[in-house]
Tab-separated table of C-alpha atoms in Angstrom:
chain	number	residue	atom	x	y	z
A	1	UNK	CA	51.457	-20.873	-10.039
A	2	UNK	CA	49.469	-23.598	-8.482
A	3	UNK	CA	51.567	-23.573	-5.504
A	4	UNK	CA	51.008	-19.715	-5.113
A	5	UNK	CA	47.199	-20.173	-5.451
A	6	UNK	CA	46.808	-22.641	-2.775
A	7	UNK	CA	49.342	-20.747	-0.546
A	8	UNK	CA	46.834	-17.640	-1.094
A	9	UNK	CA	43.698	-19.940	-0.203
A	10	UNK	CA	45.446	-20.843	2.950
A	11	UNK	CA	46.567	-17.497	3.898
A	12	UNK	CA	42.992	-16.318	3.441
A	13	UNK	CA	41.529	-19.333	5.543
A	14	UNK	CA	44.283	-18.326	8.289
A	15	UNK	CA	42.851	-14.743	8.195
A	16	UNK	CA	39.237	-15.703	8.499
A	17	UNK	CA	39.863	-18.006	11.410
A	18	UNK	CA	42.034	-15.053	12.991
A	19	UNK	CA	39.165	-12.635	12.378
A	20	UNK	CA	36.618	-14.906	13.797
A	21	UNK	CA	38.865	-15.596	16.800
A	22	UNK	CA	39.202	-11.860	17.348
A	23	UNK	CA	35.438	-11.340	17.184
A	24	UNK	CA	34.837	-13.970	19.545
A	25	UNK	CA	37.328	-12.772	22.277
A	26	UNK	CA	35.828	-9.217	22.122
A	27	UNK	CA	32.252	-10.240	22.255
A	28	UNK	CA	30.500	-7.268	23.986
A	29	UNK	CA	32.497	-4.866	21.694
A	30	UNK	CA	31.566	-6.797	18.493
A	31	UNK	CA	27.945	-7.114	19.287
A	32	UNK	CA	27.711	-3.308	20.077
A	33	UNK	CA	29.465	-2.767	16.534
A	34	UNK	CA	27.134	-4.892	14.666
A	35	UNK	CA	24.028	-3.642	16.356
A	36	UNK	CA	23.660	-0.557	14.090
A	37	UNK	CA	24.072	-3.070	11.008
A	38	UNK	CA	21.469	-5.578	12.726
A	39	UNK	CA	18.823	-2.594	13.238
A	40	UNK	CA	19.362	-0.937	9.866
A	41	UNK	CA	18.827	-4.327	8.055
A	42	UNK	CA	16.055	-5.573	10.290
A	43	UNK	CA	14.003	-2.469	9.443
A	44	UNK	CA	14.636	-2.272	5.597
A	45	UNK	CA	13.508	-5.972	5.572
A	46	UNK	CA	10.646	-5.447	7.624
A	47	UNK	CA	9.581	-2.503	5.852
A	48	UNK	CA	9.870	-3.942	2.376
A	49	UNK	CA	8.457	-7.449	3.087
A	50	UNK	CA	5.192	-5.783	5.216
A	51	UNK	CA	4.585	-3.206	2.393
A	52	UNK	CA	4.894	-6.065	-0.106
A	53	UNK	CA	2.427	-8.287	1.683
A	54	UNK	CA	0.000	-5.443	2.266
A	55	UNK	CA	0.195	-4.213	-1.350
A	56	UNK	CA	-0.735	-7.613	-2.261
A	57	UNK	CA	-3.648	-7.835	-0.026
A	58	UNK	CA	-4.810	-4.570	-1.307
A	59	UNK	CA	-4.598	-5.445	-4.833
A	60	UNK	CA	-6.692	-8.601	-4.212
A	61	UNK	CA	-9.219	-6.617	-2.183
A	62	UNK	CA	-9.610	-4.162	-5.055
A	63	UNK	CA	-9.993	-6.642	-7.788
A	64	UNK	CA	-12.630	-8.340	-5.347
A	65	UNK	CA	-14.481	-5.223	-4.804
A	66	UNK	CA	-14.123	-3.402	-8.223
A	67	UNK	CA	-13.997	-6.570	-10.692
A	68	UNK	CA	-16.179	-5.881	-13.930
A	69	UNK	CA	-16.793	-2.045	-13.027
A	70	UNK	CA	-16.326	1.269	-13.981
A	71	UNK	CA	-16.780	4.729	-12.643
A	72	UNK	CA	-17.782	7.682	-14.597
A	73	UNK	CA	-17.800	11.205	-12.982
A	74	UNK	CA	-19.060	14.226	-15.246
A	75	UNK	CA	-17.882	17.729	-14.764
A	76	UNK	CA	-20.064	18.996	-17.847
A	77	UNK	CA	-19.783	21.463	-20.296
A	78	UNK	CA	-21.513	25.009	-20.658
A	79	UNK	CA	-23.985	23.632	-22.923
A	80	UNK	CA	-24.598	20.079	-21.217
A	81	UNK	CA	-24.143	19.356	-17.307
A	82	UNK	CA	-24.742	15.536	-17.552
A	83	UNK	CA	-26.614	12.459	-19.429
A	84	UNK	CA	-30.185	12.073	-19.666
A	85	UNK	CA	-32.177	8.642	-19.283
A	86	UNK	CA	-32.134	8.096	-23.042
A	87	UNK	CA	-28.437	8.587	-23.205
A	88	UNK	CA	-27.549	6.250	-20.508
A	89	UNK	CA	-29.821	3.554	-22.010
A	90	UNK	CA	-27.669	4.294	-25.188
A	91	UNK	CA	-24.576	3.464	-23.004
A	92	UNK	CA	-26.079	0.495	-21.410
A	93	UNK	CA	-26.509	-0.877	-25.258
A	94	UNK	CA	-22.823	-0.860	-25.995
A	95	UNK	CA	-20.854	-3.947	-26.379
A	96	UNK	CA	-19.749	-5.699	-23.224
A	97	UNK	CA	-21.888	-3.148	-20.807
A	98	UNK	CA	-24.291	-5.463	-18.854
A	99	UNK	CA	-26.066	-2.511	-17.086
A	100	UNK	CA	-25.443	0.894	-15.708
A	101	UNK	CA	-26.614	2.282	-12.127
A	102	UNK	CA	-26.710	6.092	-11.647
A	103	UNK	CA	-25.771	7.811	-8.638
A	104	UNK	CA	-27.410	11.051	-7.406
A	105	UNK	CA	-26.138	12.533	-4.013
A	106	UNK	CA	-27.806	15.193	-1.728
A	107	UNK	CA	-27.355	16.344	1.640
A	108	UNK	CA	-30.875	16.849	3.390
A	109	UNK	CA	-32.538	17.521	6.735
A	110	UNK	CA	-34.585	14.451	7.872
A	111	UNK	CA	-37.301	14.616	10.602
A	112	UNK	CA	-39.791	12.415	12.404
A	113	UNK	CA	-41.897	13.598	15.381
A	114	UNK	CA	-40.079	15.900	17.372
A	115	UNK	CA	-36.491	14.312	16.229
A	116	UNK	CA	-34.456	15.767	13.464
A	117	UNK	CA	-31.050	15.649	12.052
A	118	UNK	CA	-29.183	17.863	9.295
A	119	UNK	CA	-26.587	16.910	6.718
A	120	UNK	CA	-27.992	13.463	6.139
A	121	UNK	CA	-26.365	11.662	3.286
A	122	UNK	CA	-28.850	10.725	0.550
A	123	UNK	CA	-28.223	8.684	-2.275
A	124	UNK	CA	-30.233	8.203	-5.474
A	125	UNK	CA	-30.201	4.807	-6.807
A	126	UNK	CA	-31.577	2.737	-9.933
A	127	UNK	CA	-33.426	-0.923	-9.445
A	128	UNK	CA	-30.136	-2.196	-11.226
A	129	UNK	CA	-28.149	-1.354	-8.445
A	130	UNK	CA	-30.122	-3.636	-6.173
A	131	UNK	CA	-29.921	-6.428	-8.856
A	132	UNK	CA	-26.313	-6.127	-8.965
A	133	UNK	CA	-25.994	-5.814	-5.198
A	134	UNK	CA	-28.558	-8.242	-4.008
A	135	UNK	CA	-27.367	-8.368	-0.370
A	136	UNK	CA	-27.848	-4.754	0.277
A	137	UNK	CA	-31.414	-5.031	1.345
A	138	UNK	CA	-31.739	-6.219	4.965
A	139	UNK	CA	-35.361	-6.241	5.341
A	140	UNK	CA	-38.182	-5.103	3.220
A	141	UNK	CA	-37.992	-4.620	-0.429
A	142	UNK	CA	-35.727	-2.990	-2.970
A	143	UNK	CA	-36.532	-0.155	-5.291
A	144	UNK	CA	-38.156	-0.897	-8.576
A	145	UNK	CA	-38.777	0.342	-11.891
A	146	UNK	CA	-42.224	1.796	-10.997
A	147	UNK	CA	-40.679	3.674	-8.249
A	148	UNK	CA	-38.051	5.256	-10.594
A	149	UNK	CA	-40.579	6.027	-13.501
A	150	UNK	CA	-43.089	7.673	-11.143
A	151	UNK	CA	-40.350	9.671	-9.098
A	152	UNK	CA	-41.883	7.896	-5.928
A	153	UNK	CA	-41.445	9.225	-2.555
A	154	UNK	CA	-39.980	5.835	-1.164
A	155	UNK	CA	-36.858	5.042	0.412
A	156	UNK	CA	-34.493	2.589	1.932
A	157	UNK	CA	-32.884	3.528	5.259
A	158	UNK	CA	-29.579	2.237	7.243
A	159	UNK	CA	-29.252	1.275	11.036
A	160	UNK	CA	-28.287	4.805	11.992
A	161	UNK	CA	-31.489	6.091	10.864
A	162	UNK	CA	-33.562	3.362	12.673
A	163	UNK	CA	-31.871	4.205	16.058
A	164	UNK	CA	-32.574	7.868	15.554
A	165	UNK	CA	-35.903	7.986	14.335
A	166	UNK	CA	-37.550	4.409	14.740
A	167	UNK	CA	-36.203	3.525	18.465
A	168	UNK	CA	-38.749	0.484	19.337
A	169	UNK	CA	-40.886	0.854	16.213
A	170	UNK	CA	-40.568	-1.097	13.218
A	171	UNK	CA	-39.671	1.439	10.396
A	172	UNK	CA	-40.768	-0.478	7.609
A	173	UNK	CA	-44.333	0.989	6.331
A	174	UNK	CA	-43.714	4.389	8.297
A	175	UNK	CA	-43.216	7.606	7.046
A	176	UNK	CA	-40.047	9.615	7.210
A	177	UNK	CA	-39.760	13.328	6.248
A	178	UNK	CA	-36.926	14.351	4.123
A	179	UNK	CA	-36.537	18.112	3.454
A	180	UNK	CA	-40.096	18.110	4.622
A	181	UNK	CA	-41.373	15.709	2.164
A	182	UNK	CA	-42.983	12.500	3.472
A	183	UNK	CA	-41.273	9.317	2.274
A	184	UNK	CA	-42.496	5.894	2.750
A	185	UNK	CA	-39.750	3.674	4.368
A	186	UNK	CA	-40.013	0.283	2.060
A	187	UNK	CA	-36.738	-1.323	3.342
A	188	UNK	CA	-33.753	-1.426	5.592
A	189	UNK	CA	-30.075	-1.783	3.744
A	190	UNK	CA	-26.819	-2.714	5.106
A	191	UNK	CA	-23.713	-1.368	4.273
A	192	UNK	CA	-21.901	-4.742	4.501
A	193	UNK	CA	-23.393	-5.458	1.166
A	194	UNK	CA	-22.070	-2.291	-0.645
A	195	UNK	CA	-18.354	-2.879	-0.293
A	196	UNK	CA	-17.249	-1.882	-3.847
A	197	UNK	CA	-14.705	0.757	-5.318
A	198	UNK	CA	-17.826	2.622	-6.532
A	199	UNK	CA	-19.396	2.946	-3.235
A	200	UNK	CA	-16.192	3.996	-1.837
A	201	UNK	CA	-15.508	6.582	-4.377
A	202	UNK	CA	-19.196	7.836	-4.053
A	203	UNK	CA	-19.160	7.687	-0.190
A	204	UNK	CA	-21.616	5.815	2.021
A	205	UNK	CA	-25.130	7.032	2.306
A	206	UNK	CA	-27.926	6.793	5.226
A	207	UNK	CA	-30.935	6.969	2.972
A	208	UNK	CA	-31.367	5.441	-0.421
A	209	UNK	CA	-34.224	6.777	-2.805
A	210	UNK	CA	-35.116	6.307	-6.632
A	211	UNK	CA	-32.579	8.493	-8.619
A	212	UNK	CA	-35.187	10.047	-10.439
A	213	UNK	CA	-36.879	11.403	-7.220
A	214	UNK	CA	-33.273	12.612	-5.998
A	215	UNK	CA	-32.637	14.502	-9.510
A	216	UNK	CA	-35.907	16.272	-8.932
A	217	UNK	CA	-35.088	17.319	-5.173
A	218	UNK	CA	-31.656	18.628	-6.741
A	219	UNK	CA	-33.882	20.490	-9.311
A	220	UNK	CA	-31.615	18.651	-11.766
A	221	UNK	CA	-32.603	16.652	-14.792
A	222	UNK	CA	-29.242	14.971	-15.897
A	223	UNK	CA	-26.948	12.393	-14.205
A	224	UNK	CA	-23.343	13.586	-13.316
A	225	UNK	CA	-22.114	10.120	-11.714
A	226	UNK	CA	-22.761	6.542	-12.521
A	227	UNK	CA	-21.246	3.017	-12.400
A	228	UNK	CA	-20.869	0.993	-15.563
A	229	UNK	CA	-21.166	-2.889	-14.833
A	230	UNK	CA	-19.438	-5.005	-17.515
A	231	UNK	CA	-20.041	-8.544	-18.701
A	232	UNK	CA	-18.463	-11.526	-17.633
A	233	UNK	CA	-14.781	-11.571	-19.023
A	234	UNK	CA	-15.022	-8.136	-20.546
A	235	UNK	CA	-12.045	-6.161	-21.009
A	236	UNK	CA	-12.383	-3.161	-19.028
A	237	UNK	CA	-9.974	-0.944	-20.977
A	238	UNK	CA	-11.710	-1.930	-24.097
A	239	UNK	CA	-14.927	-0.966	-22.767
A	240	UNK	CA	-13.594	2.153	-21.109
A	241	UNK	CA	-12.589	3.323	-24.755
A	242	UNK	CA	-15.925	2.500	-25.984
A	243	UNK	CA	-17.539	4.305	-23.347
A	244	UNK	CA	-15.267	7.422	-24.026
A	245	UNK	CA	-15.856	7.356	-27.571
A	246	UNK	CA	-19.540	7.320	-27.172
A	247	UNK	CA	-19.716	10.269	-24.388
A	248	UNK	CA	-17.306	12.250	-26.525
A	249	UNK	CA	-20.000	12.479	-29.126
A	250	UNK	CA	-22.486	13.249	-26.505
A	251	UNK	CA	-20.391	16.306	-25.286
A	252	UNK	CA	-19.737	17.244	-28.970
A	253	UNK	CA	-16.171	16.263	-28.539
A	254	UNK	CA	-15.418	19.232	-25.842
A	255	UNK	CA	-12.225	18.302	-23.662
A	256	UNK	CA	-12.257	17.428	-19.971
A	257	UNK	CA	-16.252	16.775	-19.558
A	258	UNK	CA	-15.849	13.681	-17.950
A	259	UNK	CA	-13.513	11.243	-16.419
A	260	UNK	CA	-13.806	7.133	-16.681
A	261	UNK	CA	-12.092	5.636	-13.854
A	262	UNK	CA	-10.922	1.668	-14.245
A	263	UNK	CA	-9.570	-0.595	-11.706
A	264	UNK	CA	-6.381	-0.800	-13.150
A	265	UNK	CA	-5.926	2.757	-13.026
A	266	UNK	CA	-6.805	2.830	-9.325
A	267	UNK	CA	-4.521	-0.175	-8.873
A	268	UNK	CA	-1.614	1.649	-10.684
A	269	UNK	CA	-1.950	4.757	-8.654
A	270	UNK	CA	-2.127	2.586	-5.456
A	271	UNK	CA	0.998	0.749	-6.513
A	272	UNK	CA	2.874	3.742	-7.298
A	273	UNK	CA	1.973	5.453	-3.821
A	274	UNK	CA	2.987	2.248	-1.898
A	275	UNK	CA	6.271	2.265	-4.146
A	276	UNK	CA	7.246	5.576	-3.153
A	277	UNK	CA	6.264	5.090	0.426
A	278	UNK	CA	8.602	1.889	0.404
A	279	UNK	CA	11.572	3.729	-0.873
A	280	UNK	CA	11.139	6.680	1.736
A	281	UNK	CA	10.887	4.314	4.513
A	282	UNK	CA	13.716	1.967	3.268
A	283	UNK	CA	15.803	5.322	2.872
A	284	UNK	CA	15.202	6.231	6.483
A	285	UNK	CA	15.979	2.816	7.494
A	286	UNK	CA	19.045	2.845	5.584
A	287	UNK	CA	20.522	5.541	7.696
A	288	UNK	CA	20.743	2.988	10.622
A	289	UNK	CA	23.157	1.067	8.146
A	290	UNK	CA	25.573	3.968	7.591
A	291	UNK	CA	25.536	4.582	11.542
A	292	UNK	CA	26.431	0.870	11.880
A	293	UNK	CA	28.998	1.357	9.280
A	294	UNK	CA	30.895	4.195	11.077
A	295	UNK	CA	30.662	1.634	14.223
A	296	UNK	CA	32.824	-0.594	12.381
A	297	UNK	CA	35.094	1.800	11.163
A	298	UNK	CA	35.572	3.228	14.650
A	299	UNK	CA	36.106	-0.646	16.064
A	300	UNK	CA	38.512	-1.737	13.456
A	301	UNK	CA	40.557	1.618	13.891
A	302	UNK	CA	40.658	0.839	17.326
A	303	UNK	CA	41.707	-2.585	16.623
A	304	UNK	CA	44.366	-1.515	14.478
A	305	UNK	CA	45.912	0.607	17.329
A	306	UNK	CA	45.525	-2.459	19.960
A	307	UNK	CA	47.328	-4.747	17.491
A	308	UNK	CA	50.193	-2.636	16.391
A	309	UNK	CA	52.727	-5.118	17.810
A	310	UNK	CA	51.117	-7.855	16.004
A	311	UNK	CA	51.115	-6.046	12.713
A	312	UNK	CA	54.703	-5.036	12.947
A	313	UNK	CA	55.666	-8.755	14.052
A	314	UNK	CA	54.095	-9.937	10.981
A	315	UNK	CA	55.667	-7.479	8.574
A	316	UNK	CA	59.146	-8.118	10.040
A	317	UNK	CA	58.196	-11.959	9.416
A	318	UNK	CA	57.890	-11.138	5.585
A	319	UNK	CA	54.093	-10.380	5.593
A	320	UNK	CA	52.865	-8.147	2.499
A	321	UNK	CA	50.914	-4.993	2.826
A	322	UNK	CA	48.030	-6.655	0.796
A	323	UNK	CA	47.900	-9.587	3.307
A	324	UNK	CA	47.479	-7.479	6.310
A	325	UNK	CA	45.039	-5.520	4.687
A	326	UNK	CA	43.001	-8.592	3.538
A	327	UNK	CA	43.228	-9.596	7.203
A	328	UNK	CA	41.367	-6.707	8.627
A	329	UNK	CA	39.134	-6.312	5.546
A	330	UNK	CA	37.818	-9.695	6.084
A	331	UNK	CA	37.083	-9.089	9.849
A	332	UNK	CA	35.294	-5.930	9.033
A	333	UNK	CA	33.595	-7.905	6.272
A	334	UNK	CA	32.610	-10.619	8.756
A	335	UNK	CA	31.172	-8.286	11.426
A	336	UNK	CA	28.866	-6.597	8.887
A	337	UNK	CA	27.648	-9.870	7.393
A	338	UNK	CA	26.866	-11.382	10.847
A	339	UNK	CA	24.859	-8.118	11.747
A	340	UNK	CA	23.073	-8.432	8.205
A	341	UNK	CA	22.428	-12.267	8.607
A	342	UNK	CA	21.028	-11.384	12.111
A	343	UNK	CA	19.039	-8.521	10.667
A	344	UNK	CA	17.573	-10.639	8.058
A	345	UNK	CA	16.372	-13.466	10.365
A	346	UNK	CA	14.859	-10.795	12.784
A	347	UNK	CA	13.343	-8.488	9.862
A	348	UNK	CA	11.638	-11.432	8.641
A	349	UNK	CA	10.292	-12.547	11.949
A	350	UNK	CA	8.856	-8.933	12.843
A	351	UNK	CA	7.329	-8.756	9.286
A	352	UNK	CA	5.706	-11.957	9.704
A	353	UNK	CA	4.163	-10.742	12.983
A	354	UNK	CA	3.113	-7.324	11.612
A	355	UNK	CA	1.498	-8.944	8.226
A	356	UNK	CA	-0.720	-11.166	10.916
A	357	UNK	CA	-1.598	-8.254	12.824
A	358	UNK	CA	-2.818	-6.377	9.680
A	359	UNK	CA	-4.356	-9.434	8.221
A	360	UNK	CA	-1.930	-9.099	5.414
A	361	UNK	CA	-0.414	-12.247	3.460
A	362	UNK	CA	3.282	-12.685	4.553
A	363	UNK	CA	5.293	-12.603	1.236
A	364	UNK	CA	8.844	-13.783	1.527
A	365	UNK	CA	10.789	-11.293	-0.892
A	366	UNK	CA	14.175	-12.617	-2.134
A	367	UNK	CA	14.836	-9.165	-3.380
A	368	UNK	CA	14.545	-7.510	0.059
A	369	UNK	CA	16.687	-10.433	1.549
A	370	UNK	CA	19.357	-9.857	-1.011
A	371	UNK	CA	19.337	-6.259	-0.672
A	372	UNK	CA	20.038	-6.160	3.246
A	373	UNK	CA	22.729	-8.841	2.953
A	374	UNK	CA	24.359	-7.192	-0.043
A	375	UNK	CA	24.068	-3.761	1.418
A	376	UNK	CA	25.399	-4.843	5.064
A	377	UNK	CA	28.559	-6.560	3.168
A	378	UNK	CA	29.036	-3.536	1.143
A	379	UNK	CA	28.961	-1.271	4.342
A	380	UNK	CA	31.451	-3.675	5.873
A	381	UNK	CA	34.126	-3.395	2.990
A	382	UNK	CA	33.454	0.450	2.418
A	383	UNK	CA	33.926	1.346	5.868
A	384	UNK	CA	36.460	-1.640	6.782
A	385	UNK	CA	38.978	-0.041	3.890
A	386	UNK	CA	40.396	2.855	5.641
A	387	UNK	CA	41.437	0.938	8.962
A	388	UNK	CA	42.625	-2.021	6.751
A	389	UNK	CA	44.802	0.521	4.846
A	390	UNK	CA	46.367	2.041	7.740
A	391	UNK	CA	47.360	-1.147	9.069
A	392	UNK	CA	48.987	-2.204	6.043
A	393	UNK	CA	51.008	0.826	5.748
A	394	UNK	CA	52.425	0.526	9.101
A	395	UNK	CA	56.181	0.811	9.536
A	396	UNK	CA	57.351	-2.725	10.898
A	397	UNK	CA	59.928	-0.681	12.780
A	398	UNK	CA	58.188	1.730	14.203
A	399	UNK	CA	55.221	-0.944	15.178
A	400	UNK	CA	58.000	-3.093	16.969
A	401	UNK	CA	59.387	-0.171	18.835
A	402	UNK	CA	55.797	0.562	20.434
A	403	UNK	CA	55.946	-2.601	22.325
């Protein structure tokens, strides 16, 4: 039995040697055959690895932009459209809540002198917003409690408003007309200091004013959107549950009156979308692997036809059908694995370059490499089976007669 095992191992070594020799003797044809496998594996590895890197970078960015915050959007009910200042103060007193900043949005006509713009985005903010985003004010001062309590007509503007209405003039201390009402410009703000998930969801604004003033201009008395800032180290899910419980009571336990958005919910949605996109792109790229497998089958069928005399001679000398079949399967397997390994190297190099271009972190995915190599090897075996079986079933007398 041991002798038979050594004999089988020796035979398999000889099959590998003959397969490599046949591949090297037909370099151009072998290269064109493995090209499909190589392109398919390259595409799969590059796509999966790049998307993994981009996903990791996005998760880090989301964490840095939205750590410790919850976003609340209110649709309201028939009896209650939003929350009052007293109810917002009640929510601010909950455990783990550090503070709340309302957001009141409106679109206004802005003018100064003979210049005007319509559809300008205006956002009402509270003093706490500037406390948590201390880098937002580029010049001048932030909005304060007095501004909100008195519904003062003061505002901060961004650089676009400066370029449109204050070219060559210092805007701080000047008046700007918003919907025909003169507002005193008390400062300039920069969008660079507001890179948070809350600002992304609510959209960027060109003008900031006290939220109480914005409510008055909207003819409203209730806040329908606000951001909750949590204490350091607070559990966002537990805090969201407490806020939902309090707001349920405020809305008399009516359903679908508000939505509390947590960072984890946004990340889960993002990861689900990226997973779907990865699966779709990988499926499209896998078509190249199937095309490559068809190319391997075509080459192996051609090889069986060309080596009919060799097969007949081996059978006449006593070679068994499974030995003939093993030889052609090994050759098909080697072709696909060579293409797969080359595709892995090219795919990783391409992914590294794409990650550098996109500014994402390159993450080596062992699963993607295993998938690429394993799938290419499976393609070689599956598509090499029919030619190998055809070779093993050749009649030795007919094969020798064809010489």
